[in-house]
């Protein structure tokens, strides 16, 4: 597995990471399977996919606890990223709480569940306009000073918030949704990352399955049921784009997923996608994308295809959209 530098930290991580959200929570992408999830983590070690990404809200802590059984005996081989900021709202959902007074407690709880002494990369899961970015990042910086965290990151933050955060303490990474289906960051967020020397870590780089043309019946608790892009009214509107990508991928002798990931890697040398999976076979397919070198002609064809087929459907519902890019 090739590596990339995380921001300007001097720390190199696998060029493709592993998103672990679906491993211990049925609400994400259907029923979880602990045995297969653990097998996926072990296979990740074998493939040197060593940037693992989780959050305290995934499974309300269960995700971090699951990772512990593979993480602890292999601690020196894994670069572990987790996030804080969402809390249970008492009604089966979640709310944002990034107040400085609760950040230390959130970190300690994650450390306990993960069974480790230090988190490599600690993200604020969302920005709350009611909490000054400087105060939130200041509380996060105290965790670095205490040795509980190595590097800091933000998730779904605007360029303005990113600059305010970086002026308070070095920010190593910004995690945001970015794929051929979601390109909002290209307007001002990716340029801000480049300006500040911050890695962009795309989550859902395969469009939550849309880019791979995976079309199973969504389970009742599947998170995608709440997303307009997966609504029945959208129908086959995005099929021409997916079909075009499949044709280009087949012409290159690779999968659509590998083409999509290689495209992301080609956008900037500090982009580090974290495709999520809970199955070894998909992990293997994704990891192989790091070795796909797209030509200038490939990129031109992809650019033309994306321009010809604008994506239909928002990535989140109205409520969730209010929590991003702020």
CSV table of N, CA and C in Angstrom, one decimal, residues 139-244:
chain,number,residue,atom,x,y,z
A,139,UNK,N,-9.8,23.5,23.4
A,139,UNK,CA,-10.1,22.4,24.2
A,139,UNK,C,-9.5,21.1,23.6
A,140,UNK,N,-9.5,21.0,22.3
A,140,UNK,CA,-8.9,19.8,21.7
A,140,UNK,C,-7.4,19.9,21.8
A,141,UNK,N,-6.9,21.1,21.6
A,141,UNK,CA,-5.4,21.2,21.8
A,141,UNK,C,-4.9,20.8,23.1
A,142,UNK,N,-5.7,21.0,24.2
A,142,UNK,CA,-5.3,20.6,25.5
A,142,UNK,C,-5.1,19.1,25.6
A,143,UNK,N,-5.9,18.4,24.8
A,143,UNK,CA,-5.7,16.9,24.7
A,143,UNK,C,-4.4,16.5,24.1
A,144,UNK,N,-3.9,17.3,23.1
A,144,UNK,CA,-2.6,17.1,22.6
A,144,UNK,C,-1.5,17.3,23.6
A,145,UNK,N,-1.7,18.4,24.3
A,145,UNK,CA,-0.7,18.8,25.4
A,145,UNK,C,-0.7,17.7,26.5
A,146,UNK,N,-1.8,17.1,26.7
A,146,UNK,CA,-1.9,16.0,27.7
A,146,UNK,C,-1.4,14.7,27.2
A,147,UNK,N,-1.1,14.6,26.0
A,147,UNK,CA,-0.6,13.3,25.4
A,147,UNK,C,-1.7,12.3,25.1
A,148,UNK,N,-3.0,12.8,25.1
A,148,UNK,CA,-4.1,11.9,24.8
A,148,UNK,C,-4.4,11.8,23.3
A,149,UNK,N,-4.0,12.8,22.6
A,149,UNK,CA,-4.2,12.9,21.1
A,149,UNK,C,-3.0,13.4,20.5
A,150,UNK,N,-2.7,12.9,19.3
A,150,UNK,CA,-1.5,13.3,18.5
A,150,UNK,C,-1.8,14.5,17.5
A,151,UNK,N,-2.9,14.3,16.7
A,151,UNK,CA,-3.2,15.3,15.7
A,151,UNK,C,-4.7,15.6,15.8
A,152,UNK,N,-5.0,16.8,15.3
A,152,UNK,CA,-6.4,17.3,15.3
A,152,UNK,C,-7.0,17.4,13.9
A,153,UNK,N,-8.3,17.2,13.9
A,153,UNK,CA,-9.0,17.3,12.6
A,153,UNK,C,-10.4,17.8,12.8
A,154,UNK,N,-11.0,18.3,11.7
A,154,UNK,CA,-12.4,18.7,11.7
A,154,UNK,C,-13.2,17.9,10.7
A,155,UNK,N,-14.5,17.9,10.8
A,155,UNK,CA,-15.3,17.1,9.8
A,155,UNK,C,-16.4,18.0,9.3
A,156,UNK,N,-16.6,18.1,8.0
A,156,UNK,CA,-17.7,18.8,7.4
A,156,UNK,C,-17.7,20.3,7.8
A,157,UNK,N,-16.5,20.9,7.9
A,157,UNK,CA,-16.4,22.3,8.3
A,157,UNK,C,-16.2,23.1,7.0
A,158,UNK,N,-16.6,24.4,7.1
A,158,UNK,CA,-16.5,25.3,6.0
A,158,UNK,C,-15.0,25.8,5.9
A,159,UNK,N,-14.7,26.4,4.8
A,159,UNK,CA,-13.4,27.0,4.6
A,159,UNK,C,-13.1,28.0,5.7
A,160,UNK,N,-14.1,28.8,6.0
A,160,UNK,CA,-13.9,29.9,7.0
A,160,UNK,C,-13.6,29.3,8.4
A,161,UNK,N,-14.4,28.2,8.8
A,161,UNK,CA,-14.1,27.6,10.1
A,161,UNK,C,-12.8,26.9,10.1
A,162,UNK,N,-12.4,26.4,8.9
A,162,UNK,CA,-11.1,25.7,8.8
A,162,UNK,C,-9.9,26.7,9.1
A,163,UNK,N,-10.1,27.9,8.5
A,163,UNK,CA,-9.0,28.9,8.7
A,163,UNK,C,-9.0,29.3,10.2
A,164,UNK,N,-10.1,29.5,10.8
A,164,UNK,CA,-10.1,29.9,12.2
A,164,UNK,C,-9.5,28.8,13.1
A,165,UNK,N,-9.8,27.6,12.8
A,165,UNK,CA,-9.3,26.5,13.6
A,165,UNK,C,-7.8,26.4,13.4
A,166,UNK,N,-7.3,26.5,12.2
A,166,UNK,CA,-5.9,26.4,11.9
A,166,UNK,C,-5.1,27.5,12.6
A,167,UNK,N,-5.7,28.7,12.7
A,167,UNK,CA,-5.1,29.8,13.4
A,167,UNK,C,-5.0,29.6,14.9
A,168,UNK,N,-5.7,28.7,15.4
A,168,UNK,CA,-5.7,28.4,16.9
A,168,UNK,C,-4.8,27.2,17.2
A,169,UNK,N,-4.7,26.2,16.3
A,169,UNK,CA,-3.8,25.1,16.5
A,169,UNK,C,-3.7,24.4,15.2
A,170,UNK,N,-2.5,23.8,14.9
A,170,UNK,CA,-2.4,23.1,13.6
A,170,UNK,C,-3.5,22.0,13.4
A,171,UNK,N,-4.1,22.0,12.2
A,171,UNK,CA,-5.1,21.0,11.9
A,171,UNK,C,-4.5,20.1,10.8
A,172,UNK,N,-4.5,18.8,11.1
A,172,UNK,CA,-3.9,17.9,10.2
A,172,UNK,C,-4.8,17.4,9.0
A,173,UNK,N,-6.1,17.4,9.3
A,173,UNK,CA,-7.0,16.8,8.3
A,173,UNK,C,-8.4,17.4,8.4
A,174,UNK,N,-9.1,17.4,7.3
A,174,UNK,CA,-10.5,17.8,7.2
A,174,UNK,C,-11.2,16.6,6.6
A,175,UNK,N,-12.2,16.0,7.3
A,175,UNK,CA,-12.9,14.9,6.7
A,175,UNK,C,-14.3,15.4,6.2
A,176,UNK,N,-14.5,15.2,5.0
A,176,UNK,CA,-15.8,15.7,4.3
A,176,UNK,C,-16.2,14.7,3.3
A,177,UNK,N,-17.5,14.7,3.0
A,177,UNK,CA,-17.9,13.8,1.9
A,177,UNK,C,-17.4,14.4,0.5
A,178,UNK,N,-16.8,13.5,-0.2
A,178,UNK,CA,-16.3,13.9,-1.5
A,178,UNK,C,-16.2,12.6,-2.4
A,179,UNK,N,-16.9,12.7,-3.6
A,179,UNK,CA,-16.8,11.7,-4.5
A,179,UNK,C,-17.3,12.2,-5.9
A,180,UNK,N,-17.4,11.4,-6.9
A,180,UNK,CA,-17.9,11.9,-8.1
A,180,UNK,C,-19.4,12.3,-8.0
A,181,UNK,N,-20.1,11.8,-6.9
A,181,UNK,CA,-21.4,12.2,-6.7
A,181,UNK,C,-21.6,13.4,-5.8
A,182,UNK,N,-20.6,13.8,-5.1
A,182,UNK,CA,-20.6,14.9,-4.1
A,182,UNK,C,-19.3,15.7,-4.2
A,183,UNK,N,-19.4,16.8,-4.9
A,183,UNK,CA,-18.2,17.6,-5.2
A,183,UNK,C,-18.2,19.0,-4.7
A,184,UNK,N,-19.0,19.2,-3.7
A,184,UNK,CA,-19.1,20.6,-3.1
A,184,UNK,C,-17.8,21.1,-2.6
A,185,UNK,N,-16.9,20.3,-2.1
A,185,UNK,CA,-15.7,20.8,-1.5
A,185,UNK,C,-14.8,21.4,-2.6
A,186,UNK,N,-15.0,21.1,-3.8
A,186,UNK,CA,-14.1,21.7,-4.9
A,186,UNK,C,-14.1,23.2,-5.0
A,187,UNK,N,-15.3,23.8,-4.6
A,187,UNK,CA,-15.4,25.2,-4.7
A,187,UNK,C,-14.5,26.0,-3.9
A,188,UNK,N,-14.5,25.8,-2.6
A,188,UNK,CA,-13.6,26.6,-1.7
A,188,UNK,C,-12.9,25.8,-0.6
A,189,UNK,N,-13.5,24.6,-0.2
A,189,UNK,CA,-12.9,23.9,0.9
A,189,UNK,C,-11.6,23.2,0.5
A,190,UNK,N,-11.6,22.5,-0.7
A,190,UNK,CA,-10.3,21.9,-1.1
A,190,UNK,C,-9.2,22.9,-1.3
A,191,UNK,N,-9.5,24.1,-2.0
A,191,UNK,CA,-8.5,25.1,-2.1
A,191,UNK,C,-8.0,25.6,-0.7
A,192,UNK,N,-8.9,25.7,0.3
A,192,UNK,CA,-8.4,26.1,1.6
A,192,UNK,C,-7.5,25.0,2.2
A,193,UNK,N,-7.8,23.8,2.0
A,193,UNK,CA,-7.0,22.7,2.5
A,193,UNK,C,-5.6,22.8,1.9
A,194,UNK,N,-5.6,23.0,0.6
A,194,UNK,CA,-4.3,23.1,-0.1
A,194,UNK,C,-3.5,24.3,0.4
A,195,UNK,N,-4.2,25.4,0.6
A,195,UNK,CA,-3.5,26.7,1.1
A,195,UNK,C,-2.9,26.5,2.5
A,196,UNK,N,-3.7,25.7,3.4
A,196,UNK,CA,-3.3,25.6,4.8
A,196,UNK,C,-2.4,24.3,5.0
A,197,UNK,N,-2.2,23.5,4.0
A,197,UNK,CA,-1.5,22.3,4.2
A,197,UNK,C,-2.2,21.2,5.0
A,198,UNK,N,-3.5,21.1,4.8
A,198,UNK,CA,-4.4,20.2,5.5
A,198,UNK,C,-4.8,19.1,4.5
A,199,UNK,N,-4.7,17.8,5.0
A,199,UNK,CA,-5.2,16.7,4.2
A,199,UNK,C,-6.7,16.7,4.1
A,200,UNK,N,-7.3,16.4,2.9
A,200,UNK,CA,-8.7,16.2,2.8
A,200,UNK,C,-8.9,14.7,2.8
A,201,UNK,N,-9.8,14.3,3.8
A,201,UNK,CA,-10.1,12.8,3.9
A,201,UNK,C,-11.5,12.6,3.5
A,202,UNK,N,-11.7,12.2,2.3
A,202,UNK,CA,-13.1,12.0,1.8
A,202,UNK,C,-13.8,10.7,2.4
A,203,UNK,N,-14.9,10.9,3.0
A,203,UNK,CA,-15.7,9.8,3.4
A,203,UNK,C,-16.8,9.5,2.3
A,204,UNK,N,-17.4,8.4,2.3
A,204,UNK,CA,-18.3,8.0,1.3
A,204,UNK,C,-17.8,8.3,-0.1
A,205,UNK,N,-16.6,7.9,-0.4
A,205,UNK,CA,-16.0,8.2,-1.7
A,205,UNK,C,-16.6,7.4,-2.9
A,206,UNK,N,-17.4,6.4,-2.6
A,206,UNK,CA,-18.1,5.6,-3.6
A,206,UNK,C,-19.6,6.0,-3.7
A,207,UNK,N,-20.0,7.2,-3.2
A,207,UNK,CA,-21.3,7.6,-3.2
A,207,UNK,C,-22.3,6.7,-2.5
A,208,UNK,N,-21.8,6.1,-1.4
A,208,UNK,CA,-22.6,5.2,-0.5
A,208,UNK,C,-23.2,4.1,-1.3
A,209,UNK,N,-22.4,3.6,-2.3
A,209,UNK,CA,-22.8,2.5,-3.1
A,209,UNK,C,-23.4,2.8,-4.4
A,210,UNK,N,-23.8,4.0,-4.7
A,210,UNK,CA,-24.3,4.4,-6.0
A,210,UNK,C,-23.3,4.3,-7.1
A,211,UNK,N,-22.1,4.7,-6.8
A,211,UNK,CA,-21.0,4.6,-7.8
A,211,UNK,C,-20.6,3.2,-8.2
A,212,UNK,N,-20.9,2.3,-7.4
A,212,UNK,CA,-20.6,0.9,-7.7
A,212,UNK,C,-21.8,0.2,-8.3
A,213,UNK,N,-22.9,0.9,-8.5
A,213,UNK,CA,-24.1,0.3,-9.1
A,213,UNK,C,-24.6,-0.8,-8.2
A,214,UNK,N,-24.3,-0.8,-6.9
A,214,UNK,CA,-24.8,-1.8,-6.0
A,214,UNK,C,-26.3,-1.3,-5.7
A,215,UNK,N,-27.2,-2.2,-5.9
A,215,UNK,CA,-28.6,-1.8,-5.8
A,215,UNK,C,-29.5,-2.8,-5.0
A,216,UNK,N,-29.0,-3.2,-3.8
A,216,UNK,CA,-29.8,-4.1,-3.0
A,216,UNK,C,-31.0,-3.4,-2.4
A,217,UNK,N,-32.0,-4.1,-2.0
A,217,UNK,CA,-33.1,-3.5,-1.3
A,217,UNK,C,-32.6,-3.0,0.0
A,218,UNK,N,-32.8,-1.8,0.3
A,218,UNK,CA,-32.3,-1.2,1.6
A,218,UNK,C,-33.0,-1.8,2.8
A,219,UNK,N,-32.3,-2.2,3.8
A,219,UNK,CA,-32.9,-2.7,5.0
A,219,UNK,C,-33.7,-1.6,5.7
A,220,UNK,N,-34.6,-2.0,6.6
A,220,UNK,CA,-35.5,-1.0,7.2
A,220,UNK,C,-34.7,0.1,8.0
A,221,UNK,N,-33.6,-0.2,8.6
A,221,UNK,CA,-32.9,0.7,9.4
A,221,UNK,C,-31.7,1.4,8.6
A,222,UNK,N,-31.6,1.1,7.3
A,222,UNK,CA,-30.5,1.6,6.5
A,222,UNK,C,-30.5,3.1,6.5
A,223,UNK,N,-29.4,3.8,6.8
A,223,UNK,CA,-29.3,5.2,6.9
A,223,UNK,C,-29.7,5.9,5.6
A,224,UNK,N,-29.4,5.2,4.5
A,224,UNK,CA,-29.6,5.7,3.2
A,224,UNK,C,-31.1,6.0,2.8
A,225,UNK,N,-32.0,5.4,3.6
A,225,UNK,CA,-33.4,5.6,3.4
A,225,UNK,C,-33.8,7.1,3.6
A,226,UNK,N,-33.0,7.8,4.4
A,226,UNK,CA,-33.3,9.2,4.7
A,226,UNK,C,-32.7,10.1,3.7
A,227,UNK,N,-32.0,9.6,2.7
A,227,UNK,CA,-31.2,10.5,1.8
A,227,UNK,C,-32.0,10.6,0.5
A,228,UNK,N,-32.2,11.9,0.1
A,228,UNK,CA,-33.0,12.1,-1.2
A,228,UNK,C,-32.4,11.4,-2.4
A,229,UNK,N,-31.1,11.2,-2.4
A,229,UNK,CA,-30.4,10.6,-3.5
A,229,UNK,C,-30.8,9.1,-3.7
A,230,UNK,N,-31.4,8.5,-2.7
A,230,UNK,CA,-31.8,7.1,-2.7
A,230,UNK,C,-33.3,7.0,-2.8
A,231,UNK,N,-34.0,8.2,-2.9
A,231,UNK,CA,-35.5,8.1,-3.0
A,231,UNK,C,-36.0,7.6,-4.3
A,232,UNK,N,-37.2,7.0,-4.2
A,232,UNK,CA,-37.8,6.4,-5.3
A,232,UNK,C,-38.1,7.4,-6.5
A,233,UNK,N,-38.3,8.7,-6.1
A,233,UNK,CA,-38.6,9.7,-7.1
A,233,UNK,C,-37.4,10.0,-7.9
A,234,UNK,N,-36.2,9.8,-7.4
A,234,UNK,CA,-35.0,10.0,-8.2
A,234,UNK,C,-34.9,8.9,-9.3
A,235,UNK,N,-35.3,7.7,-9.0
A,235,UNK,CA,-35.3,6.6,-9.9
A,235,UNK,C,-34.0,6.4,-10.6
A,236,UNK,N,-34.1,6.4,-11.9
A,236,UNK,CA,-32.9,6.0,-12.7
A,236,UNK,C,-32.2,7.3,-13.2
A,237,UNK,N,-32.4,8.4,-12.6
A,237,UNK,CA,-31.9,9.7,-13.1
A,237,UNK,C,-30.3,9.7,-13.2
A,238,UNK,N,-29.7,9.0,-12.2
A,238,UNK,CA,-28.2,8.9,-12.2
A,238,UNK,C,-27.6,7.7,-12.9
A,239,UNK,N,-28.5,6.9,-13.6
A,239,UNK,CA,-28.0,5.7,-14.3
A,239,UNK,C,-27.1,6.0,-15.4
A,240,UNK,N,-27.3,7.1,-16.2
A,240,UNK,CA,-26.3,7.3,-17.3
A,240,UNK,C,-24.9,7.6,-16.8
A,241,UNK,N,-24.8,8.3,-15.6
A,241,UNK,CA,-23.5,8.5,-15.1
A,241,UNK,C,-22.8,7.2,-14.6
A,242,UNK,N,-23.6,6.4,-13.9
A,242,UNK,CA,-23.0,5.2,-13.4
A,242,UNK,C,-22.7,4.3,-14.5
A,243,UNK,N,-23.5,4.2,-15.5
A,243,UNK,CA,-23.3,3.4,-16.7
A,243,UNK,C,-22.0,3.8,-17.4
A,244,UNK,N,-21.8,5.1,-17.6
A,244,UNK,CA,-20.7,5.6,-18.2
A,244,UNK,C,-19.4,5.3,-17.5
